[in-house]
Coordinates of C-alpha atoms in Angstrom, one line a residue:
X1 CA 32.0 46.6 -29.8
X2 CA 33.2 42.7 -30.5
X3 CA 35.1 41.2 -28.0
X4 CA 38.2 41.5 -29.7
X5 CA 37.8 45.1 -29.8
X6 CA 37.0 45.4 -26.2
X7 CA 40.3 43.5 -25.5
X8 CA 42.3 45.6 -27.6
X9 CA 40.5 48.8 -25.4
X10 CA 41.8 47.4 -22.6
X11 CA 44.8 46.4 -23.4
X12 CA 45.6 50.4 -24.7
X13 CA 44.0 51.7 -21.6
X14 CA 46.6 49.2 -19.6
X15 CA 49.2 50.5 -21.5
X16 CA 48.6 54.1 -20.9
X17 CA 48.4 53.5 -17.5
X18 CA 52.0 52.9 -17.6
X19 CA 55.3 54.8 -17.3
X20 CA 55.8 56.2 -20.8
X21 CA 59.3 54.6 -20.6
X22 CA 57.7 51.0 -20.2
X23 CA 54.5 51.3 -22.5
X24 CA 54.5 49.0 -24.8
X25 CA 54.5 52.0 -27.7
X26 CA 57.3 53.6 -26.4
X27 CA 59.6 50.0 -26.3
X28 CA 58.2 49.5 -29.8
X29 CA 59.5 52.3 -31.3
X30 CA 62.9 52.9 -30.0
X31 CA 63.4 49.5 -30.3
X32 CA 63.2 49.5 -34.1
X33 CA 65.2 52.9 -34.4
X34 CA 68.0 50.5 -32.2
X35 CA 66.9 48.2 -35.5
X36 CA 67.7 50.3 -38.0
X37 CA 70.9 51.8 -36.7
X38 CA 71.9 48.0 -35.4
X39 CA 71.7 46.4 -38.8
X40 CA 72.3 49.6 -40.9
X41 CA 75.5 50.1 -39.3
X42 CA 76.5 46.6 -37.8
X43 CA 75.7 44.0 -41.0
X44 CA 74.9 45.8 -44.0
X45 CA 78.1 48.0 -43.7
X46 CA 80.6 45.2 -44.4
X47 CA 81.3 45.4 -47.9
X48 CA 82.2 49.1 -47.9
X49 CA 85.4 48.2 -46.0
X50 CA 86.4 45.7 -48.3
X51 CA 88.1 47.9 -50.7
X52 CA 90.0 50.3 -48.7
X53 CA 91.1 47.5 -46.4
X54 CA 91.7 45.2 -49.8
X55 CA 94.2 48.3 -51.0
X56 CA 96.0 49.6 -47.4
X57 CA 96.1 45.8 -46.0
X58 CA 96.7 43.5 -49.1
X59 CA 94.3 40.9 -47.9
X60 CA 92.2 39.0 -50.5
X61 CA 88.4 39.6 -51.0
X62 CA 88.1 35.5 -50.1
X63 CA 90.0 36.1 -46.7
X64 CA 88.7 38.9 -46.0
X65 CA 84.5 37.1 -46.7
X66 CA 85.6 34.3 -44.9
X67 CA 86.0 36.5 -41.6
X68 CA 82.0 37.4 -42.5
X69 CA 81.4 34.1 -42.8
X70 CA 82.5 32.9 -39.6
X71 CA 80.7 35.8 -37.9
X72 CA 77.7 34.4 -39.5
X73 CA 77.8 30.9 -38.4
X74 CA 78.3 31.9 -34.9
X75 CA 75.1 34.0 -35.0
X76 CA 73.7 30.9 -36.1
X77 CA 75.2 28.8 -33.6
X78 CA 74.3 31.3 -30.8
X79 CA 70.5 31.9 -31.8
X80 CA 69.0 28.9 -29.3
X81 CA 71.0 29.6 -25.8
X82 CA 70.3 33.4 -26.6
X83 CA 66.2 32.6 -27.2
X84 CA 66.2 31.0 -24.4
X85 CA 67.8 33.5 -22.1
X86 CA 65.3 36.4 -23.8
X87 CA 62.2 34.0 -22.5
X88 CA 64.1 33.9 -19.2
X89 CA 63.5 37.6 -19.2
X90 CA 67.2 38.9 -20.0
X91 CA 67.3 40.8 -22.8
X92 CA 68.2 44.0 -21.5
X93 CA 71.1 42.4 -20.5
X94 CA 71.8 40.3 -23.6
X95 CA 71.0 43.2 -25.9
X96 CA 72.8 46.1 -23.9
X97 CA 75.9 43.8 -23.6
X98 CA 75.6 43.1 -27.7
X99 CA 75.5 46.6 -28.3
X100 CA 78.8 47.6 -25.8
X101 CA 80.4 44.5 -27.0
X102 CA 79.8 45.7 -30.8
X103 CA 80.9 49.0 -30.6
X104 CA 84.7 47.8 -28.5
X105 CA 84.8 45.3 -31.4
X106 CA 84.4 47.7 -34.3
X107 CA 87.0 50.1 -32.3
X108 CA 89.2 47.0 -32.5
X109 CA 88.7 46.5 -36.0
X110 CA 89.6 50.5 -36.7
X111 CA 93.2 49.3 -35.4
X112 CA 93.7 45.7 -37.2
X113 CA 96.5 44.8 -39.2
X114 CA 96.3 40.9 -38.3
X115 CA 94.1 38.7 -40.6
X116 CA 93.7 36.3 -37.8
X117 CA 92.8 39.2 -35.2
X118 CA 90.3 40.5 -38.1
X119 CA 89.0 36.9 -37.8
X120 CA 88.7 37.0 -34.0
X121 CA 86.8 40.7 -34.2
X122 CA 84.3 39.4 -36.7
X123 CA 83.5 35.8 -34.8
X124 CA 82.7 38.4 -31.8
X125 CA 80.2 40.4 -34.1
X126 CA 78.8 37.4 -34.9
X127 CA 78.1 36.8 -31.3
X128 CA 76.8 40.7 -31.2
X129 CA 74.2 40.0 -34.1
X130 CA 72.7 36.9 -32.5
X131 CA 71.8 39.3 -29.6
X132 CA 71.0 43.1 -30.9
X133 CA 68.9 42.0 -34.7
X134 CA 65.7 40.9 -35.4
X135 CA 65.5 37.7 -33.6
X136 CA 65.7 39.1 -30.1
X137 CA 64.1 42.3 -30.5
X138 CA 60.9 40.0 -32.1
X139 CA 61.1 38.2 -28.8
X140 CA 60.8 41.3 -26.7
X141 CA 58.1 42.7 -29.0
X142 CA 56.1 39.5 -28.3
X143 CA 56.7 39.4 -25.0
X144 CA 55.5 43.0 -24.7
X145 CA 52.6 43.1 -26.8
X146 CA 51.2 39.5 -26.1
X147 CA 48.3 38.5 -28.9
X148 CA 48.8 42.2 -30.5
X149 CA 52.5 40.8 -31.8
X150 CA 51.4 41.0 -35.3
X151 CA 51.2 44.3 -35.7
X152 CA 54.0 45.2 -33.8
X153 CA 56.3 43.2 -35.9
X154 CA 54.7 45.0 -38.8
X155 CA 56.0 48.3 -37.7
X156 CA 59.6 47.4 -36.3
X157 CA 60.3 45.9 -39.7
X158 CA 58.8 48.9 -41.6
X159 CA 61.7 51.2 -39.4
X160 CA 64.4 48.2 -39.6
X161 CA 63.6 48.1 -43.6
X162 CA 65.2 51.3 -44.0
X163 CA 68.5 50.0 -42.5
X164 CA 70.1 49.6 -45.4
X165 CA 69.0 52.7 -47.1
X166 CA 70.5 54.6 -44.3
X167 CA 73.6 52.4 -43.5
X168 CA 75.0 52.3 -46.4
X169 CA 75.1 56.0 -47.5
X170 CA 75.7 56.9 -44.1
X171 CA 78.9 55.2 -43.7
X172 CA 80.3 55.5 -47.4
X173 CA 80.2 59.0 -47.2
X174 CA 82.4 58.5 -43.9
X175 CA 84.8 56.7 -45.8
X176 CA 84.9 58.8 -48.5
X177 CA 85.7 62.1 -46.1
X178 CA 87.8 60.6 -43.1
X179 CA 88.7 57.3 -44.7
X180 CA 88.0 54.0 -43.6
X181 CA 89.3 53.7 -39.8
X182 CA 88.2 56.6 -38.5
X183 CA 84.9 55.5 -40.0
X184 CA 84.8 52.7 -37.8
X185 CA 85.2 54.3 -34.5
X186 CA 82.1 56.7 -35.3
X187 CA 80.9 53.8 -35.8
X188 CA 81.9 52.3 -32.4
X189 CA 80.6 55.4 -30.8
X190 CA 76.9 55.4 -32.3
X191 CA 76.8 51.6 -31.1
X192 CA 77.7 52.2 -27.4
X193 CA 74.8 54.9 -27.8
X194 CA 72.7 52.8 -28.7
X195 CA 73.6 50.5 -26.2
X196 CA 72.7 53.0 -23.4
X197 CA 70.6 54.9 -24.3
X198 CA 68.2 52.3 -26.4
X199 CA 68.5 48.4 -25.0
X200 CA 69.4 49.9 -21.4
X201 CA 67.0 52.1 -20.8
X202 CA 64.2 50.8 -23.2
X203 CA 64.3 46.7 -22.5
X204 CA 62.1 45.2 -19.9
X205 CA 64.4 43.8 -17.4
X206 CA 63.4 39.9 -15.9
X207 CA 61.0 41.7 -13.1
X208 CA 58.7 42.4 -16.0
X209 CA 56.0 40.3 -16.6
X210 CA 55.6 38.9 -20.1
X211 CA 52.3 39.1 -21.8
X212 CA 51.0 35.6 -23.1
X213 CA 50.2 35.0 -26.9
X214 CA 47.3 33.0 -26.0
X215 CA 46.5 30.8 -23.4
X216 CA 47.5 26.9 -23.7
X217 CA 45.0 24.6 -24.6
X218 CA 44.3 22.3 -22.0
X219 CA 44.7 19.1 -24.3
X220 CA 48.1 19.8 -24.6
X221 CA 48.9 20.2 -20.7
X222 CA 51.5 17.4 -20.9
X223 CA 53.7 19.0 -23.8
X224 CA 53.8 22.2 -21.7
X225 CA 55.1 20.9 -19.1
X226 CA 58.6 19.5 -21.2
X227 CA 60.9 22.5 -22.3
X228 CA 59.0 24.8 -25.6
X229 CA 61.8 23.5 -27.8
X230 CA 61.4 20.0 -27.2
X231 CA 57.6 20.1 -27.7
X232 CA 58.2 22.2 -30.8
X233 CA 60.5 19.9 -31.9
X234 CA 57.9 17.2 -32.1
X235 CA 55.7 19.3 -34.6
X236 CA 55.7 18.5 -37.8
X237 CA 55.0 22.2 -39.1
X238 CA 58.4 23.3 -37.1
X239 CA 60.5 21.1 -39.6
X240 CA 58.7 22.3 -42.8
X241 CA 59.7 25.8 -41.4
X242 CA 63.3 24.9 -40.9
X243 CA 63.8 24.0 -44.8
X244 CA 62.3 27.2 -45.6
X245 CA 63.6 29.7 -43.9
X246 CA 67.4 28.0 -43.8
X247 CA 66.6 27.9 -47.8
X248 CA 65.8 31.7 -48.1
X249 CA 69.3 32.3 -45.5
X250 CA 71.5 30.9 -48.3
X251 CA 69.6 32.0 -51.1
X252 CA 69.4 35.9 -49.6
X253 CA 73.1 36.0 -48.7
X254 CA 74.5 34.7 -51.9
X255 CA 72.5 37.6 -53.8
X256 CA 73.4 40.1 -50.9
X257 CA 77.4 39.5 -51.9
X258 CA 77.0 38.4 -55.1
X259 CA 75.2 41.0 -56.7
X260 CA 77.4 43.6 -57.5
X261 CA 80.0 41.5 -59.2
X262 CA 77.3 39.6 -61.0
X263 CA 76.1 42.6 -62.5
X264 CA 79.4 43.9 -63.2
X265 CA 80.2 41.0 -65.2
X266 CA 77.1 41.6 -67.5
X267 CA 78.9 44.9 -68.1
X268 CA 76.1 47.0 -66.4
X269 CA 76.7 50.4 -65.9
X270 CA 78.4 51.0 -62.5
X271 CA 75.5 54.2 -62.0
X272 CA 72.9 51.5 -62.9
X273 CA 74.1 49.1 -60.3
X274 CA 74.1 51.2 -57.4
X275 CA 70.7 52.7 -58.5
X276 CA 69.5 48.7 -58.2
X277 CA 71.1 47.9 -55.0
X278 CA 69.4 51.3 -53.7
X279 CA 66.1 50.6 -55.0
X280 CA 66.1 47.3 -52.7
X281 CA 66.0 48.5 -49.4
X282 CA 63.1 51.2 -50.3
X283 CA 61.0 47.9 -52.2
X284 CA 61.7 46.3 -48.5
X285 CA 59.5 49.3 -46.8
X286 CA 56.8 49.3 -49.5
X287 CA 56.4 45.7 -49.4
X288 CA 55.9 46.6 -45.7
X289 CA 53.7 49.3 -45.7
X290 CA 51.2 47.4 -48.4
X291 CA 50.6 44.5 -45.3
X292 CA 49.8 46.6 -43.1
X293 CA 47.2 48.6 -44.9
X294 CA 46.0 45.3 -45.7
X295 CA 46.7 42.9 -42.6
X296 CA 43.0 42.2 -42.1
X297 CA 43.0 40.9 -45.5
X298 CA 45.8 38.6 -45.5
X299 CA 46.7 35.3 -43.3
X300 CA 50.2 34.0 -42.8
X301 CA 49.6 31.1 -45.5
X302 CA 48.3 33.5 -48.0
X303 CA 51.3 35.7 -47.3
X304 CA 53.9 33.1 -47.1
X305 CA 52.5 31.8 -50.7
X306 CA 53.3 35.0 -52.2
X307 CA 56.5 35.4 -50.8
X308 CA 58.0 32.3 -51.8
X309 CA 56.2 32.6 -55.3
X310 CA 58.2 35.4 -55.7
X311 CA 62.0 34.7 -54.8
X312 CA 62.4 32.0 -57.1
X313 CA 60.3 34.1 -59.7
X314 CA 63.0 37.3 -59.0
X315 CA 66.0 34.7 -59.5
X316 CA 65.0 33.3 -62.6
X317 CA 64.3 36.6 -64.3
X318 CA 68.3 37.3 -63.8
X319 CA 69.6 33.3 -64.9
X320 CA 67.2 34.1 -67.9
X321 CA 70.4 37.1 -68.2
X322 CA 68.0 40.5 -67.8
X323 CA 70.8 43.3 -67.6
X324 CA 68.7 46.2 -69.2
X325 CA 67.6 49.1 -66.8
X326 CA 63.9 48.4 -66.5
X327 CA 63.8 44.6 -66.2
X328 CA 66.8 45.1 -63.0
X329 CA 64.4 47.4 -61.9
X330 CA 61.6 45.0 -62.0
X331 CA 63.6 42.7 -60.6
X332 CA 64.7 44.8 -58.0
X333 CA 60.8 45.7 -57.0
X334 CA 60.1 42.1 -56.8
X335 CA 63.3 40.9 -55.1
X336 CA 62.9 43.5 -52.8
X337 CA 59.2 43.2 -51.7
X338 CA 59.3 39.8 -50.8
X339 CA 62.6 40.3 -48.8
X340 CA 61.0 42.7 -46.6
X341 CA 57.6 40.8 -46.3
X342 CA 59.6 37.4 -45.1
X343 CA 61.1 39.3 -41.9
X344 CA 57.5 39.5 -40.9
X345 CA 56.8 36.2 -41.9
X346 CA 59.7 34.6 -39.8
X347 CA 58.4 36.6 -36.5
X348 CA 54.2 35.6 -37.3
X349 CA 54.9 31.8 -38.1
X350 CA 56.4 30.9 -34.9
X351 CA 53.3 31.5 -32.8
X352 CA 50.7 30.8 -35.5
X353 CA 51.8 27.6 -36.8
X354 CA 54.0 26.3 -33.6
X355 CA 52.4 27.7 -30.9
X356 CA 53.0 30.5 -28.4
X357 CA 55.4 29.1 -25.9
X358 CA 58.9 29.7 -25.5
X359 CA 58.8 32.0 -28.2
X360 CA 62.2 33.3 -27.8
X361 CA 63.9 30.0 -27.9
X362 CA 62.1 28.3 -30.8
X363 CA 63.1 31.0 -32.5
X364 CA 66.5 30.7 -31.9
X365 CA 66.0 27.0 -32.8
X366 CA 64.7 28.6 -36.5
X367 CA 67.1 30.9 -36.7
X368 CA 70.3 28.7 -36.5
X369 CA 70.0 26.5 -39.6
X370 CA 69.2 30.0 -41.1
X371 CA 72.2 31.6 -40.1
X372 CA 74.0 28.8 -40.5
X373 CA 73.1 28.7 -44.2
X374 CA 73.4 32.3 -44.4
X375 CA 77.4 32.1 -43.5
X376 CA 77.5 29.3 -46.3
X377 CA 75.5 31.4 -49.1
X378 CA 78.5 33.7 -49.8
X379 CA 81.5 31.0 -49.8
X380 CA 78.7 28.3 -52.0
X381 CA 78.0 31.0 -54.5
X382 CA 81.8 31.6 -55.0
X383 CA 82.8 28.1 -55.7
X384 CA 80.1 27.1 -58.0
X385 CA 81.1 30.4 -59.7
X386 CA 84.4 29.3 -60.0
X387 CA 83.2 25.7 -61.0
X388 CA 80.7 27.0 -63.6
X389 CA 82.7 30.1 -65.3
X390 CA 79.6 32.4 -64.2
X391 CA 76.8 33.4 -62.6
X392 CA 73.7 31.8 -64.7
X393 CA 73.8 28.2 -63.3
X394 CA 74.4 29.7 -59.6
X395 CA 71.4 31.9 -60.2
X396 CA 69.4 28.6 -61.4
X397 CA 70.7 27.0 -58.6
X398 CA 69.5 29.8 -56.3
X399 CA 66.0 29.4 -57.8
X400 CA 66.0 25.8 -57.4
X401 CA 66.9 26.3 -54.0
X402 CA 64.1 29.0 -53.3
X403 CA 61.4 26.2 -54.6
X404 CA 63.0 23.7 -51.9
X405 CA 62.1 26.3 -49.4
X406 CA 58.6 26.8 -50.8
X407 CA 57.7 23.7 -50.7
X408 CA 59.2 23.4 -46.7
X409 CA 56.8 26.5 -46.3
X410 CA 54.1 24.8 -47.9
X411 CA 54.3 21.5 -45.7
X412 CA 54.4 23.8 -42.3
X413 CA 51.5 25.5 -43.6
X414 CA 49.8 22.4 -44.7
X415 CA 50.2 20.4 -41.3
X416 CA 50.2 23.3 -39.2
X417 CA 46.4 23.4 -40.5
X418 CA 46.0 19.6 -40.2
X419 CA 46.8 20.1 -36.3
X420 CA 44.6 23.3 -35.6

C-alpha cells in the first residue's frame, strides 16, 4: 500500500472511531440532503410564484424580479463576513439560524400584500442563501474532510444537483392543489426542519477541530501569518478566478430567468419547453456522476478547460436560433453538464490553485463578485432585450461573456502553475 493509501486507511479508521453523528460520512450526507431541499425549495422555486402572485396581487413581473435581485446581491455582499465566521468554526450557528430565519421569512411571504414588504422578505432570503447553499456547506465539507475534500464535494453536488428536479415539481404541484400561499408555509415548515434536525444536529460546532488541507509550506511562513484573504489577495491566480466565476454568475442567471420566455418567443411548444428546462437539472447529475467515475483521470485545469469550452459553445448554439426538439435537447445536455461540473469546480479551485488557508473566507471573497453578478444577470438580460427587440444579440452577448470568463480561468490556471 502507497502512502497515500495508508493515509486514506487511517483517516477511515479515525473516522469510524467516531460518534456516527460526527463522522465525517454521516455530516457528508445529510448535509447535501439539507442541499437539495435548501436550494430546491429556497432558490429554484421563485418563479413558480410569479404568476399566481402576478394575477391575485397585480404587481409587474419587473417588480416582482427586482425583489430577486436584491436578495441576490445581498448573498453576494454577505459571502466574505459569513466565510470568515465558518473558518471561525460557526457554522452550526450560521447555517441553523439561515434555515429558521428562511422558513419565518417564507411564512411572511405566504401573508404579503406590500411590494415593499415583499422586498424586505426577499433582501432577508438573500441573507439566508449566503449562509444555508453551497458556499458554506463546501466550507464545512473541507473542514471535515481535510485533503479528502475532493471527493466529498463530488458527492454533495451529485445530491444538491437534483435540487431542481425535485423543487420544482414538488412545489408546483403544491400550487396547483392548495394554491400558492398555503404553498409557502409547507414550505416554511420543511425549512425549520431542516433547520433542526439537519444544520443543528449535523454541523460541527466551534469545539471541533478542523482537519488541514495540507500543511503550509514553510517559505511562505510570513503570508500565513497576515489574514488568508489578504494573502489570497496578493495571488495572481485568485484574480483570474474572480473574472471567471463572476462571468459564469451573470451568464447562468440570465439563462436561468430568461429561458422560458426566450423560447416562447421562438414559438416552441409549451410541452417542449418544460421537457428542456427538466432535462437540465438531470444533465447537472450526469455531468456529476461521469467525474467521479473518472476523478483519477482528470485535474482541475483539464476540467475547468472543458467546462468553459462548453458554456460559450451551449450559448451560441441558441444565438445561431436552434428551436427544434433535438438540437434544445442537445443543447440542454451540454448546458446542463457543464453547469453541474462548475459547482465542483468553484469548491476544488480554491485550495488547489490559492492554497488551503482560510478556506471559508476566500471563498466568500469568490463568491461575492459572483453573486453580485448573479443579481445583475436577470435585470442586464432584460434591458438589452428591450434595447435589441430580442434575444439573439443577448445570447451573443452571453457567449462573449462566457469567453471573458474562460480566458480569467485560463490566466488562474496558468499562474497558479507558474507559482507551484
Amino acid at each position: 500500500m502507497d502512502g497515500q493509501g495508508k493515509d486514506r486507511a487511517a483517516a477511515a479508521a479515525g473516522d469510524a472511531a467516531k460518534p456516527w453523528r460526527k463522522r465525517p460520512s454521516t455530516i457528508l450526507w445529510v448535509l447535501s440532503l439539507g442541499q437539495l431541499i435548501s436550494w430546491g425549495l429556497v432558490y429554484y422555486t421563485f418563479p413558480l410564484f410569479v404568476v399566481p402572485m402576478e394575477k391575485e396581487l397585480g404587481w409587474s413581473r419587473n417588480e416582482m424580479f427586482g425583489a430577486l435581485s436584491a436578495g441576490l446581491l445581498v448573498a453576494g455582499l454577505s459571502s466574505i463576513p459569513v466565510g470568515a465566521w465558518i473558518d471561525k468554526g460557526h457554522a452550526r450557528l450560521l447555517m441553523t439560524t439561515g434555515s429558521a430565519l428562511a422558513a419565518v421569512l417564507l411564512l411572511a411571504w405566504s401573508q404579503v400584500h406590500s411590494l415593499g414588504l415583499f422586498y424586505v422578505i426577499w433582501i432577508g432570503l438573500g441573507a439566508c442563501q449566503s449562509v444555508i447553499l453551497y458556499e458554506p456547506a463546501f466550507a464545512v465539507i473541507t473542514r471535515v474532510y481535510g485533503p479528502r475534500f475532493r471527493q466529498a464535494i463530488m458527492i454533495m453536488t451529485f445530491v444538491g444537483g437534483l435540487a431542481s428536479t425535485f423543487g420544482i415539481p414538488f412545489a408546483q404541484l403544491l400550487i396547483e392543489r392548495i394554491e400558492w400561499r398555503p404553498t409557502l408555509v409547507v414550505l416554511a415548515v420543511i425549512n425549520l426542519g431542516v433547520a433542526i434536525l439537519i444544520h443543528w444536529l449535523f454541523v460541527p460546532g466551534p469545539k471541533e477541530e478542523a482537519v488541514p488541507i495540507a500543511h503550509p509550506a514553510p517559505s511562505s511562513t510570513s503570508i500565513t501569518r497576515k489574514s488568508p484573504l489578504a494573502a489570497a489577495v496578493r495571488v495572481p491566480a485568485f484574480w483570474g478566478l474572480v473574472v471567471a466565476f463572476a462571468g459564469y454568475g451573470l451568464a447562468f442567471s440570465a439563462m436561468s430567468f430568461h429561458l422560458i420566455p426566450l423560447l416562447a418567443e421562438r414559438h416552441v411548444e409549451i410541452g417542449v419547453v418544460m421537457a428542456i428546462i427538466a432535462l437540465i437539472g438531470p444533465m447537472q447529475v450526469v455531468g456529476r456522476v461521469l467525474l467521479m467515475a473518472g476523478q483519477n483521470h482528470i485535474t482541475t485545469i483539464q476540467l475547468g478547460a472543458l467546462i468553459y469550452f462548453a458554456f460559450p459553445i451551449s450559448m451560441a448554439m441558441l444565438a445561431m436560433g436552434i428551436s427544434d426538439v433535438y438540437g434544445l435537447i442537445l443543447f440542454a445536455i451540454i448546458y446542463g453538464v457543464a453547469n453541474g461540473l462548475i459547482t465542483i469546480l468553484r469548491g476544488m479551485a480554491v485550495p488547489e490553485f490559492i492554497g488551503p488557508e482560510g478556506y471559508g473566507v476566500v471563498s466568500g471573497a469568490l463568491t461575492m463578485p459572483t453573486n453580485i453578478m448573479r443579481a445583475a444577470g436577470p435585470v442586464t438580460a432584460s434591458l438589452a432585450w428591450t434595447a435589441f427587440g430580442g434575444y439573439t444579440p443577448v445570447l451573443w452577448g452571453l457567449a462573449a461573456i462566457m469567453l471573458i470568463a474562460a480566458a480569467g480561468f485560463a490566466a488562474a490556471a496558468s499562474l497558479s502553475t507558474r507559482q507551484s
